[in-house]
Coordinates of C-alpha atoms and ligand atoms in Angstrom, one line a residue:
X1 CA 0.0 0.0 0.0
X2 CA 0.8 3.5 -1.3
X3 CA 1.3 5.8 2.6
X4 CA -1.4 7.9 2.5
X5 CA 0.8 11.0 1.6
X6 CA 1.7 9.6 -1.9
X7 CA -2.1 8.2 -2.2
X8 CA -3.9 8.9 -5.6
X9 CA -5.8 11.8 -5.6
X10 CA -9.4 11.3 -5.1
X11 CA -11.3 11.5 -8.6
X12 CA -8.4 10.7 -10.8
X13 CA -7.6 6.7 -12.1
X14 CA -4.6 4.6 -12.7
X15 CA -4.6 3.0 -15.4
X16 CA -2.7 -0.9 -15.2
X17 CA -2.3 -2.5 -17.9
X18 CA -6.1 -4.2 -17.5
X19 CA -7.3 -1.0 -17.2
X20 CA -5.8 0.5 -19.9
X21 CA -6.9 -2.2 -22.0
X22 CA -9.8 -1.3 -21.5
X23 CA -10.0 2.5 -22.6
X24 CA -7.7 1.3 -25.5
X25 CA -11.1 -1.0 -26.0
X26 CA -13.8 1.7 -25.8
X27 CA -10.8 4.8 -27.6
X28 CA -9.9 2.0 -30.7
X29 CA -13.8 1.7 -31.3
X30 CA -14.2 5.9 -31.1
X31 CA -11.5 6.4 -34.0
X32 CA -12.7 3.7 -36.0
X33 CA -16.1 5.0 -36.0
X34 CA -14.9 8.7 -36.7
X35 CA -12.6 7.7 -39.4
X36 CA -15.3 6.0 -41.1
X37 CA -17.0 9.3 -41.2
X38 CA -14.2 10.8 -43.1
X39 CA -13.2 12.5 -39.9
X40 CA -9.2 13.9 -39.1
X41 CA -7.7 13.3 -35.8
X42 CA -6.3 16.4 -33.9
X43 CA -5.1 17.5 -30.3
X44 CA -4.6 20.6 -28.5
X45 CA -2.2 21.6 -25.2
X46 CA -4.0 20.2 -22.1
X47 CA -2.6 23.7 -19.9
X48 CA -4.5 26.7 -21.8
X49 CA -5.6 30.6 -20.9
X50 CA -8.0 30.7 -18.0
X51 CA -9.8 33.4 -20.1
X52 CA -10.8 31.0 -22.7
X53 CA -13.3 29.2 -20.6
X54 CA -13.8 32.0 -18.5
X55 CA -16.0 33.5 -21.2
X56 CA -17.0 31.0 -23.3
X57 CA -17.8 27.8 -21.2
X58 CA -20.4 28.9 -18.7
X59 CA -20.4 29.1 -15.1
X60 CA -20.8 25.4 -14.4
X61 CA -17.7 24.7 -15.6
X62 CA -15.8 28.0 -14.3
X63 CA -16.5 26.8 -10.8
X64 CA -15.1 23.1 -11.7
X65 CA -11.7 24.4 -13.3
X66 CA -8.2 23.3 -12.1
X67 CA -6.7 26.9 -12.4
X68 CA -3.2 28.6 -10.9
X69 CA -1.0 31.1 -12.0
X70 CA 2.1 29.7 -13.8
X71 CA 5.9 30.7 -13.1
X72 CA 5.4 33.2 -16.2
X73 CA 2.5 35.3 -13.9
X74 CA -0.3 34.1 -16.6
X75 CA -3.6 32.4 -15.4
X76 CA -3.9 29.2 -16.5
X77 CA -6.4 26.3 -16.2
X78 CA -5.8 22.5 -16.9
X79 CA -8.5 21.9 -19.9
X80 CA -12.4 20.9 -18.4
X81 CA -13.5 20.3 -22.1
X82 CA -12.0 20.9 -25.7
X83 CA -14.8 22.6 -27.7
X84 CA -12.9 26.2 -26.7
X85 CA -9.6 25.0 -27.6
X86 CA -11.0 23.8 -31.4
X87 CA -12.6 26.9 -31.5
X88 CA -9.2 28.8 -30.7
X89 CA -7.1 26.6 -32.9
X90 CA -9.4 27.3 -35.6
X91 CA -9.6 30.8 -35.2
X92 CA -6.1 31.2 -35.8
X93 CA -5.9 28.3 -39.5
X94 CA -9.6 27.7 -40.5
X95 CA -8.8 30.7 -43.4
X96 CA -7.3 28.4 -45.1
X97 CA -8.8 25.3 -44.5
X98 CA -11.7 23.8 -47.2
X99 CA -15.3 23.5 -45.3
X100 CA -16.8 22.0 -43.6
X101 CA -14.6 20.9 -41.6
X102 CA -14.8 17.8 -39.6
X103 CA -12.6 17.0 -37.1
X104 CA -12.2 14.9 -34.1
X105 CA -10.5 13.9 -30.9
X106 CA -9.9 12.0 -27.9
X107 CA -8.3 14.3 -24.7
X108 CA -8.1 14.0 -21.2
X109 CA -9.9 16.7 -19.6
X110 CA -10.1 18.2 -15.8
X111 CA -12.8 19.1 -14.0
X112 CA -13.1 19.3 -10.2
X113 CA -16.8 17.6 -9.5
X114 CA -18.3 17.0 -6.4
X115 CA -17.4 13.2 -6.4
X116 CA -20.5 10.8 -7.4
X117 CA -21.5 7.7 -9.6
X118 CA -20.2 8.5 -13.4
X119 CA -18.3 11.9 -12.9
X120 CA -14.5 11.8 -11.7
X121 CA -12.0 14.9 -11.8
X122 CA -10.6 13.3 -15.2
X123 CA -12.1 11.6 -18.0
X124 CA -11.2 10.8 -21.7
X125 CA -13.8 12.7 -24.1
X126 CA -14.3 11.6 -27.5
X127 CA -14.9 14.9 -29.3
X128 CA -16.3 15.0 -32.8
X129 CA -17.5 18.0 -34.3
X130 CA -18.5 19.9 -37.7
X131 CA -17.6 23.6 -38.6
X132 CA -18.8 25.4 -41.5
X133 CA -22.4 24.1 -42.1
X134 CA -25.1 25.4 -40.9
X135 CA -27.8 22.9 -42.1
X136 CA -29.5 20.2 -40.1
X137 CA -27.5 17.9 -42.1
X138 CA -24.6 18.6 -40.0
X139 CA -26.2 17.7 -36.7
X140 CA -27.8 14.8 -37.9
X141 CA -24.4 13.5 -39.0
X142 CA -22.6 14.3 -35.5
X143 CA -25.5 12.7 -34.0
X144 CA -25.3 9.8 -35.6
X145 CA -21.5 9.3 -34.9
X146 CA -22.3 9.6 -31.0
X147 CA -24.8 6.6 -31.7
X148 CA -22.3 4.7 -33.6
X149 CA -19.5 5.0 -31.6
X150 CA -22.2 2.9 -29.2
X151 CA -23.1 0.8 -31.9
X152 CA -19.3 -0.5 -32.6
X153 CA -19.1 -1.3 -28.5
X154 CA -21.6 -3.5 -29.0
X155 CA -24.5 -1.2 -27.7
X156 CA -27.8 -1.3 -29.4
X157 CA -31.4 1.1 -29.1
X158 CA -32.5 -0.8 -26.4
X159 CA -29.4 -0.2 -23.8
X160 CA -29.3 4.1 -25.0
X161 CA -31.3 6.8 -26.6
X162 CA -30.7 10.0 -27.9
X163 CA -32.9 12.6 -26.0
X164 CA -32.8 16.0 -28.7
X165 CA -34.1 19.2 -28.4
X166 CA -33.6 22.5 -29.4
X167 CA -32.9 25.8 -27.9
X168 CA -34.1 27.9 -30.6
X169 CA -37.3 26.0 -30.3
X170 CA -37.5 25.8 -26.5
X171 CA -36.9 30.1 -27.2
X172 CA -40.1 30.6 -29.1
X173 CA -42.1 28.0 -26.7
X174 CA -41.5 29.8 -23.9
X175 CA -41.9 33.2 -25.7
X176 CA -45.4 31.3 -26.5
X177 CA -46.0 30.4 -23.3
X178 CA -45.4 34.0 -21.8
X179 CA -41.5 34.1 -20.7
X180 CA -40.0 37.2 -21.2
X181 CA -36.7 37.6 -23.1
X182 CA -35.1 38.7 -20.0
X183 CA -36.0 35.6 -18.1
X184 CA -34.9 32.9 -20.8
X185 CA -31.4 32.2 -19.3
X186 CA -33.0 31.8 -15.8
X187 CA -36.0 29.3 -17.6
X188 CA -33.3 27.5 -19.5
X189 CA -30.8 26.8 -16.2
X190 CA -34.1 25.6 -14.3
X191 CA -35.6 23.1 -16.9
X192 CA -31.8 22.2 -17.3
X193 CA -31.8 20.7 -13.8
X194 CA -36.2 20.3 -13.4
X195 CA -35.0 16.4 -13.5
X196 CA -32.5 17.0 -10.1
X197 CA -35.2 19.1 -8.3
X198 CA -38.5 18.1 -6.7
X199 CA -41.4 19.3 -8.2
X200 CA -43.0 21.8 -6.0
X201 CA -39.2 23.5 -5.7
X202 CA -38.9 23.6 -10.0
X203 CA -42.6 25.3 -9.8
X204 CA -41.5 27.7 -7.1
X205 CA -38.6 28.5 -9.0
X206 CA -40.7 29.2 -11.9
X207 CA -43.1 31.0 -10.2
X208 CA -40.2 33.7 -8.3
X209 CA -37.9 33.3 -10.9
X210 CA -39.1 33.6 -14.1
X211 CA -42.3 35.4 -13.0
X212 CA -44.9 32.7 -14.1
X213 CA -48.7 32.0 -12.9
X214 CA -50.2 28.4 -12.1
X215 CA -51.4 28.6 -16.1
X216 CA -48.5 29.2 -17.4
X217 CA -46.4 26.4 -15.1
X218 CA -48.9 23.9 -16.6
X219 CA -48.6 24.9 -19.8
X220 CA -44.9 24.5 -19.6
X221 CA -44.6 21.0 -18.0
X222 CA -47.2 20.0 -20.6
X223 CA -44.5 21.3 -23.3
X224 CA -41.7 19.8 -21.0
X225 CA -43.0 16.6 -20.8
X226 CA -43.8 16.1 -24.7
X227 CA -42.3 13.2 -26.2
X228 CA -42.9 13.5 -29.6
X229 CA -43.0 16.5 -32.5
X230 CA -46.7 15.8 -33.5
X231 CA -47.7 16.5 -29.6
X232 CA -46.0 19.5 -29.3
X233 CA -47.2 20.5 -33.0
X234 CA -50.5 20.4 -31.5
X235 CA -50.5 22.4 -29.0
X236 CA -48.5 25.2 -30.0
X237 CA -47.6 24.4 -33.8
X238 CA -50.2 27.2 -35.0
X239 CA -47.9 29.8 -33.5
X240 CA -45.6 31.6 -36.1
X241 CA -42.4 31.7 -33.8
X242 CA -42.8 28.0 -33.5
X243 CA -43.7 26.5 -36.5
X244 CA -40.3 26.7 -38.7
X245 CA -38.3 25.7 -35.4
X246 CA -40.5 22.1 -35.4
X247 CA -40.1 22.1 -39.1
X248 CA -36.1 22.1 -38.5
X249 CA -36.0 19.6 -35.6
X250 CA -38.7 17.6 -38.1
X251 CA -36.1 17.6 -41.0
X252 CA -33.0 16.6 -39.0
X253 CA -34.9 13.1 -37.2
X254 CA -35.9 12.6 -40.6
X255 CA -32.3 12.5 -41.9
X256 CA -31.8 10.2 -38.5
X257 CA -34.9 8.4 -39.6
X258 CA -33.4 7.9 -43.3
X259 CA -29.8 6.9 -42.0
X260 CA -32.2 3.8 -40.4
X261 CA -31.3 5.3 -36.8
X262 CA -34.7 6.2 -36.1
X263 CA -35.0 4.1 -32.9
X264 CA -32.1 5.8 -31.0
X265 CA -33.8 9.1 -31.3
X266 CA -36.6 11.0 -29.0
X267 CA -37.8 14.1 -28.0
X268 CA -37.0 15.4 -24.6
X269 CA -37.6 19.6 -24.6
X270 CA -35.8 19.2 -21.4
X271 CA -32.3 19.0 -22.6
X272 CA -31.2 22.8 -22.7
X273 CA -27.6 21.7 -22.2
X274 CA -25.3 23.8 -18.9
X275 CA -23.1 25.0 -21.4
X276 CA -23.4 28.5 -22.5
X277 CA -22.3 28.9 -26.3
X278 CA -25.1 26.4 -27.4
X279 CA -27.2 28.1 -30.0
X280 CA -29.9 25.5 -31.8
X281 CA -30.2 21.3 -31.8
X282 CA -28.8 20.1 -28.5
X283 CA -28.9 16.6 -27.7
X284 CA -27.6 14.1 -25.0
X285 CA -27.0 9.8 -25.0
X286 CA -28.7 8.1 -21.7
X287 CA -29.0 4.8 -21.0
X288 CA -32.4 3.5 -21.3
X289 CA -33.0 2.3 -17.9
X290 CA -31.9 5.7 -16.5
X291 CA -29.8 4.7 -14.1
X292 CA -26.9 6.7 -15.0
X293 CA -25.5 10.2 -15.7
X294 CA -25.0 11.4 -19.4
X295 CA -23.0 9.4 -21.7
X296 CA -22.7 11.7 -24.1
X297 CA -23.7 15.5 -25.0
X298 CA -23.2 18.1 -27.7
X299 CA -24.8 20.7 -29.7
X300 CA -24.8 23.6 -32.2
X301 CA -23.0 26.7 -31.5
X302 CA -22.6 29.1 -34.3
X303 CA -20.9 31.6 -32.7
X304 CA -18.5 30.4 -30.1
X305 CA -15.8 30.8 -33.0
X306 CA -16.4 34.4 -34.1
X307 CA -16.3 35.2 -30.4
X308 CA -12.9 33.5 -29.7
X309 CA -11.3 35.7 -32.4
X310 CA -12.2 33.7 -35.6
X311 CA -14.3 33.2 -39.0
X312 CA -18.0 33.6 -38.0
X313 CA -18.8 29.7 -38.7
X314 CA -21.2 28.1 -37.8
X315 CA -20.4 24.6 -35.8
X316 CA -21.6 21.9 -34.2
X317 CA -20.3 18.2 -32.4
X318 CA -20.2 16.4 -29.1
X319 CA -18.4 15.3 -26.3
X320 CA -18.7 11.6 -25.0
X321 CA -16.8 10.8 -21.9
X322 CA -15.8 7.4 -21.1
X323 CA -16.5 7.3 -17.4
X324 CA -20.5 6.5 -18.0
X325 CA -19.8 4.8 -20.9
X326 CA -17.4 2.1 -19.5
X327 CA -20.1 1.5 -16.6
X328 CA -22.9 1.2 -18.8
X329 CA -20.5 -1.3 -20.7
X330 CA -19.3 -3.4 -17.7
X331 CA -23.3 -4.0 -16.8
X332 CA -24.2 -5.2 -20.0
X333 CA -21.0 -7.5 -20.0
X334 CA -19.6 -6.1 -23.3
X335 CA -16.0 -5.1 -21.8
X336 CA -13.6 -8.0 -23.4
X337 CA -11.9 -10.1 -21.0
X338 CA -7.8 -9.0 -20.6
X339 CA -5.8 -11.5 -22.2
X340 CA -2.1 -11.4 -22.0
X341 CA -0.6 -12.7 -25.5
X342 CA 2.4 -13.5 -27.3
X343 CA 2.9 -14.7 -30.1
X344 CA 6.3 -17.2 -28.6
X345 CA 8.3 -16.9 -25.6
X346 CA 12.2 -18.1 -26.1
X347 CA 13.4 -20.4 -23.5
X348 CA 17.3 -21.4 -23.4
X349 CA 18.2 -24.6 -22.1
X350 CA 21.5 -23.5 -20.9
X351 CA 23.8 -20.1 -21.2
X352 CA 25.8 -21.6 -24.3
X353 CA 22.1 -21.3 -26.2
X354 CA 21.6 -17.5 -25.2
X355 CA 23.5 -15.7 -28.2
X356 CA 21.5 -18.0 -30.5
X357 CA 18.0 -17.1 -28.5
X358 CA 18.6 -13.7 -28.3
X359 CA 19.1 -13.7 -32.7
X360 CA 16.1 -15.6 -33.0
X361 CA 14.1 -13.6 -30.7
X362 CA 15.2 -10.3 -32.4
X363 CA 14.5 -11.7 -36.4
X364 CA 10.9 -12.9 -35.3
X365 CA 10.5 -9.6 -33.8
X366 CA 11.7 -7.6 -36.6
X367 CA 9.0 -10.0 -38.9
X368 CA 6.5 -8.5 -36.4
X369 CA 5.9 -11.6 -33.9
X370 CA 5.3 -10.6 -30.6
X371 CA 8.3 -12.5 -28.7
X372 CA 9.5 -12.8 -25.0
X373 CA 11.6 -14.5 -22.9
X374 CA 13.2 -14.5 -19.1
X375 CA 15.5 -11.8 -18.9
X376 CA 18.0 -13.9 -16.2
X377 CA 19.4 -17.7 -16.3
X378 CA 16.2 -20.0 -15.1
X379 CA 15.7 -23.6 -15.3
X380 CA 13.8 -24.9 -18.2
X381 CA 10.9 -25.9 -16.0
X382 CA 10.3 -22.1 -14.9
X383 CA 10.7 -20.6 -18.2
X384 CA 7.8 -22.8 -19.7
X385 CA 5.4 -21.7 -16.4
X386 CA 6.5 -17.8 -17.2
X387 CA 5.7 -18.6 -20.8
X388 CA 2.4 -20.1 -19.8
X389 CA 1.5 -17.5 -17.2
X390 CA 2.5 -14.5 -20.0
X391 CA -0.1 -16.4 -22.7
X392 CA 2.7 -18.0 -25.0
X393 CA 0.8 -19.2 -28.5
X394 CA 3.9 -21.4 -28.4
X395 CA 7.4 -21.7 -27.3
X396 CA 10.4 -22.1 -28.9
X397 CA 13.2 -24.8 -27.1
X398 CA 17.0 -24.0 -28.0
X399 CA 18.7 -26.5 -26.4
X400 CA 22.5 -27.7 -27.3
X401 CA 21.8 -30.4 -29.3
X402 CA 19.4 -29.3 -31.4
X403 CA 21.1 -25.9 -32.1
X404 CA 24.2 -28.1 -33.8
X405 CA 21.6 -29.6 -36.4
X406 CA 20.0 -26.3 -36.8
X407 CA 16.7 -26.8 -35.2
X408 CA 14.4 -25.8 -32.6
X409 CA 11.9 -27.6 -30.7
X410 CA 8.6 -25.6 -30.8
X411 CA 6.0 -26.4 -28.7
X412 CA 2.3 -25.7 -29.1
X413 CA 0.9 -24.6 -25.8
X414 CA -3.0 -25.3 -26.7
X415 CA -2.4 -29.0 -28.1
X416 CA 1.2 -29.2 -26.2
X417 CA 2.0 -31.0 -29.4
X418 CA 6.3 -30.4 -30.0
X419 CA 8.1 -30.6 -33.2
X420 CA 11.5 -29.4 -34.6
X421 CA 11.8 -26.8 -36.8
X422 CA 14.4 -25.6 -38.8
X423 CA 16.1 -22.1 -36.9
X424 CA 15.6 -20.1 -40.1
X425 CA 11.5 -21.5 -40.9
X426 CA 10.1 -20.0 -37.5
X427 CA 7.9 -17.4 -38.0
Ligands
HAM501 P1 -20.4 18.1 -21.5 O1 -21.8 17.8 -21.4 O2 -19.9 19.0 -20.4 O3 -20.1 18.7 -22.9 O4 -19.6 16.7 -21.4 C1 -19.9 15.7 -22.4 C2 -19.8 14.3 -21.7 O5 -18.5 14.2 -21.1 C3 -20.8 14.1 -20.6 O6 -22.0 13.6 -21.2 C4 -20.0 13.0 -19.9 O7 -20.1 11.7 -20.5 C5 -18.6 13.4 -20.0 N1 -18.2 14.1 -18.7 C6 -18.3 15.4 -18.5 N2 -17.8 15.7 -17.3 C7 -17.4 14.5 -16.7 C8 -16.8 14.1 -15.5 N3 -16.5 15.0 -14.6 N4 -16.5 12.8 -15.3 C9 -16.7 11.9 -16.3 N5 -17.3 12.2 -17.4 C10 -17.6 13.5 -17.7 C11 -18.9 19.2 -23.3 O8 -17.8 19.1 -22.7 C12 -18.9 19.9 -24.7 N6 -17.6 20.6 -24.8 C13 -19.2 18.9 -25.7 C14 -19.2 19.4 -27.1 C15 -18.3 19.2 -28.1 N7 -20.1 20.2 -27.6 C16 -19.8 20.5 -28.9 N8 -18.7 19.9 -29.2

C-alpha cells in the first residue's frame, strides 16, 4: 500500500495494464467510428488561458476548473473540455482550411466535481465536431457518430437513446408560453436541472424566478414533458415563432430516420444543455433504464468561433466521456476479457544457447511476432510456467543439441503437441 501522503488523488484513475486495455477497447472503437466518417484526428495543449473558458464555457464549468497562476505570472487552467480550444485553434488556421470541416479527438480533460457515480475529476472525451455548415444535415451527421461509436461497442437502441431538443425552439415556446426575453437564461438553467429538483421546488422557482402564474407552469410541464413533435405541434404548432423551429428539428430526425437510426432518437424539450455557447439542436446519449448520468452530449454553437477571435462559422459536435460509458458497458457485459498474449516466448536450455536465443528472438521480432523471454538464467521448468503464465501461442526450445543440427523444438501450448523446426522457418 501506497502511505497515505503519496495516495492517488481522489477523482483521478490509474490505469494498469487491465485498465488500460480497457479504454484502449472503448478509444480503438471511437477512431474507428470517426474515421469512417471521413473525420481527421487532432489534439490541443491540455494547460490553456483561463480566459478562454472563462468566457465562453459557462459558469458550471468555471466553478469546476483546475486553475493557478504559472511561473510566467499568466492564469492558466488545466483543460475541463476541448470545444474552446477547437474553436481557438481554428480561429487562428480555419482561413485556409476547405469546409466543412470535420474534425475529431480523444483528450483528457479536468474538472473538479463534487465526487459521485459517473463523474470523476478526469475523464477521456471523445470529441467529434463539424464547422462550417449550418444545415441540419450537420447535426444529424454528428449525431449519428455519438450513436455509432455505441453501436461498434456493441450497444444497441435498447441499452441508449438520444434525447434531442432544441434551444431555438424551447426560445419561441417559452416566448409562447409567456417568458420574457429577459428571463430565458433563468428558464433554460431551471428546466436544465427540473429532473434534479423536486417538483414543487422547480414550480417555485418558476413562479419567483421567471415570473410565471399556475397557467402558465402547466402549460410548460405539458411542453416539458412532450415526447414526440406531433404533440407539441398540437399544442402550440399554429404559433408563427414555432412553427419553422418544429419544421427544423422535423427535417433533421428525418435525416436520423433515413440513416435507419430512427429508434435511437426521441424528443426530450428538457435538454437545454449547462453549457453556455449552445445556439440550436442540442442533444444528450442516456442509457435507457436511466440509471446513470450522461453518456454523451453536444450541440450547435454558431458563434463560439467568431467570439474567440475567428471566421464567424457556424459549428456543431459532441463530447462523449468514457467514465459512464465504460459503466454502462461493464453492466451489460460487453467489456472484453484481458488477455495477456504473445505470439512465442524463447526459452534457453543452458547459457551456451543465449547468443542464439537472443538472434532468434530479435529476427521474429523484426518480422512483427510478438516475442519474450526470461531476462535472467532460469531452469527450463520455470521458463515454460512464465511462458504459460504471459499467454505463449507457443514456445520455442534452444537447447545444445538441437542448435548443432540447426533446429528448434517448438512447442504448441494449446495442443502441447512439440516438433523441430528448422532455426531459419520459424515465423
Ligand atoms: P459536457 O456535457 O460537459 O459537454 O460533457 C460531455 C460528456 O463528457 C458528458 O456527457 C459525460 O459523458 C462526460 N463528462 C463530463 N464531465 C465528466 C466528468 N467529470 N467525469 C466523467 N465524465 C464526464 C462538453 O464538454 C462539450 N464541450 C461537448 C461538445 C463538443 N459540444 C460541442 N462539441
Amino acid at each position: 500500500m501506497a502511505s497515505q501522503e503519496f495516495a492517488r488523488l481522489p477523482g483521478f484513475r490509474d490505469f494498469p495494464p487491465e485498465e488500460f486495455a480497457r479504454r484502449a477497447h472503448i478509444q480503438r472503437a471511437w477512431r474507428r467510428v470517426a474515421r469512417r466518417y471521413g473525420f481527421e484526428e487532432y489534439d490541443g495543449p491540455p494547460l490553456e488561458s483561463l480566459g478562454l473558458y472563462v468566457e465562453k464555457s459557462g459558469e458550471e464549468i468555471v466553478g469546476q476548473l483546475y486553475n493557478f497562476v504559472d511561473k510566467g505570472d499568466r492564469a492558466v487552467a488545466l483543460r475541463p473540455e476541448m470545444t474552446p480550444s477547437l474553436a481557438r485553434i481554428l480561429a487562428e488556421r480555419s482561413r485556409g482550411l476547405s469546409k466543412p470541416i470535420r474534425w475529431f479527438s480523444m483528450p483528457q480533460l479536468f474538472r473538479y466535481e463534487r465526487a459521485q457515480r459517473g463523474r470523476l475529476r478526469e475523464h477521456f472525451q471523445w470529441n467529434v465536431d463539424i464547422v462550417g455548415e449550418a444545415g441540419v444535415a450537420a447535426d444529424a451527421e454528428v449525431a449519428a457518430i455519438a450513436i455509432d461509436g455505441l453501436r461498434e461497442l456493441g450497444l444497441t437502441a435498447d441499452d441508449f437513446a438520444a434525447r434531442v431538443s432544441d434551444r431555438r425552439l424551447l426560445t419561441a415556446l417559452l416566448g409562447v408560453i409567456g417568458v420574457d426575453d429577459d428571463r430565458l437564461g433563468v428558464a433554460f438553467a431551471v428546466i436544465d436541472k427540473i429532473d434534479r429538483l423536486p417538483e414543487d421546488k422547480a414550480d417555485r422557482l418558476f413562479a419567483d424566478d421567471v415570473g410565471l402564474d399556475d397557467l402558465q407552469i402547466g402549460a410548460l410541464r405539458r411542453m416539458l414533458d412532450a415526447s414526440d413533435l406531433d404533440d407539441v405541434a398540437e399544442i402550440f404548432g399554429q404559433d408563427e415563432a414555432v412553427a419553422p423551429e418544429l419544421q427544423r428539428l422535423r427535417e433533421y430526425v428525418a435525416v436520423l430516420e433515413a440513416m435507419g437510426l430512427g429508434d435511437f432518437v426521441q424528443l426530450d424539450l428538457r435538454i437545454v444543455r449547462g453549457l453556455a455557447y449552445y445556439t440550436g439542436i442540442v442533444f444528450e446519449l442516456f442509457d435507457r433504464k436511466g440509471e446513470l448520468r450522461a453518456i454523451c452530449g453536444g450541440g450547435r454553437y454558431d458563434r463560439l468561433l467568431e467570439r474567440v477571435g475567428g471566421e464567424p462559422l457556424p459549428a456543431v459536435g459532441f463530447g462523449l466521456g468514457d467514465v459512464v460509458l465504460g459503466e454502462l458497458l461493464a453492466d451489460r457485459g460487453l467489456i472484453p476479457a484481458y488477455e495477456r498474449s504473445l505470439d512465442y516466448f524463447i526459452v534457453s536450455v543452458s547459457e551456451d544457447e543465449r547468443a542464439a536465443a537472443l538472434r532468434l528472438a530479435h529476427d521474429l521480432r523484426d518480422r512483427g511476432h510478438v516475442v519474450a523471454y526470461a531476462l535472467r538464467i532460469q531452469g527450463v521448468g520455470k521458463q515454460l510456467k512464465v511462458a504459460a503464465r504471459e499467454g505463449a501461442k507457443a514456445v520455442l526450445i534452444v537447447g545444445p543439441d538441437e542448435l548443432q543440427r540447426g533446429v528448434v523444438v517448438e512447442r504448441d501450448m494449446t495442443s502441447g503437441e512439440q516438433q523441430e523446426i528448422p532455426i531459419g522457418d520459424v515465423g
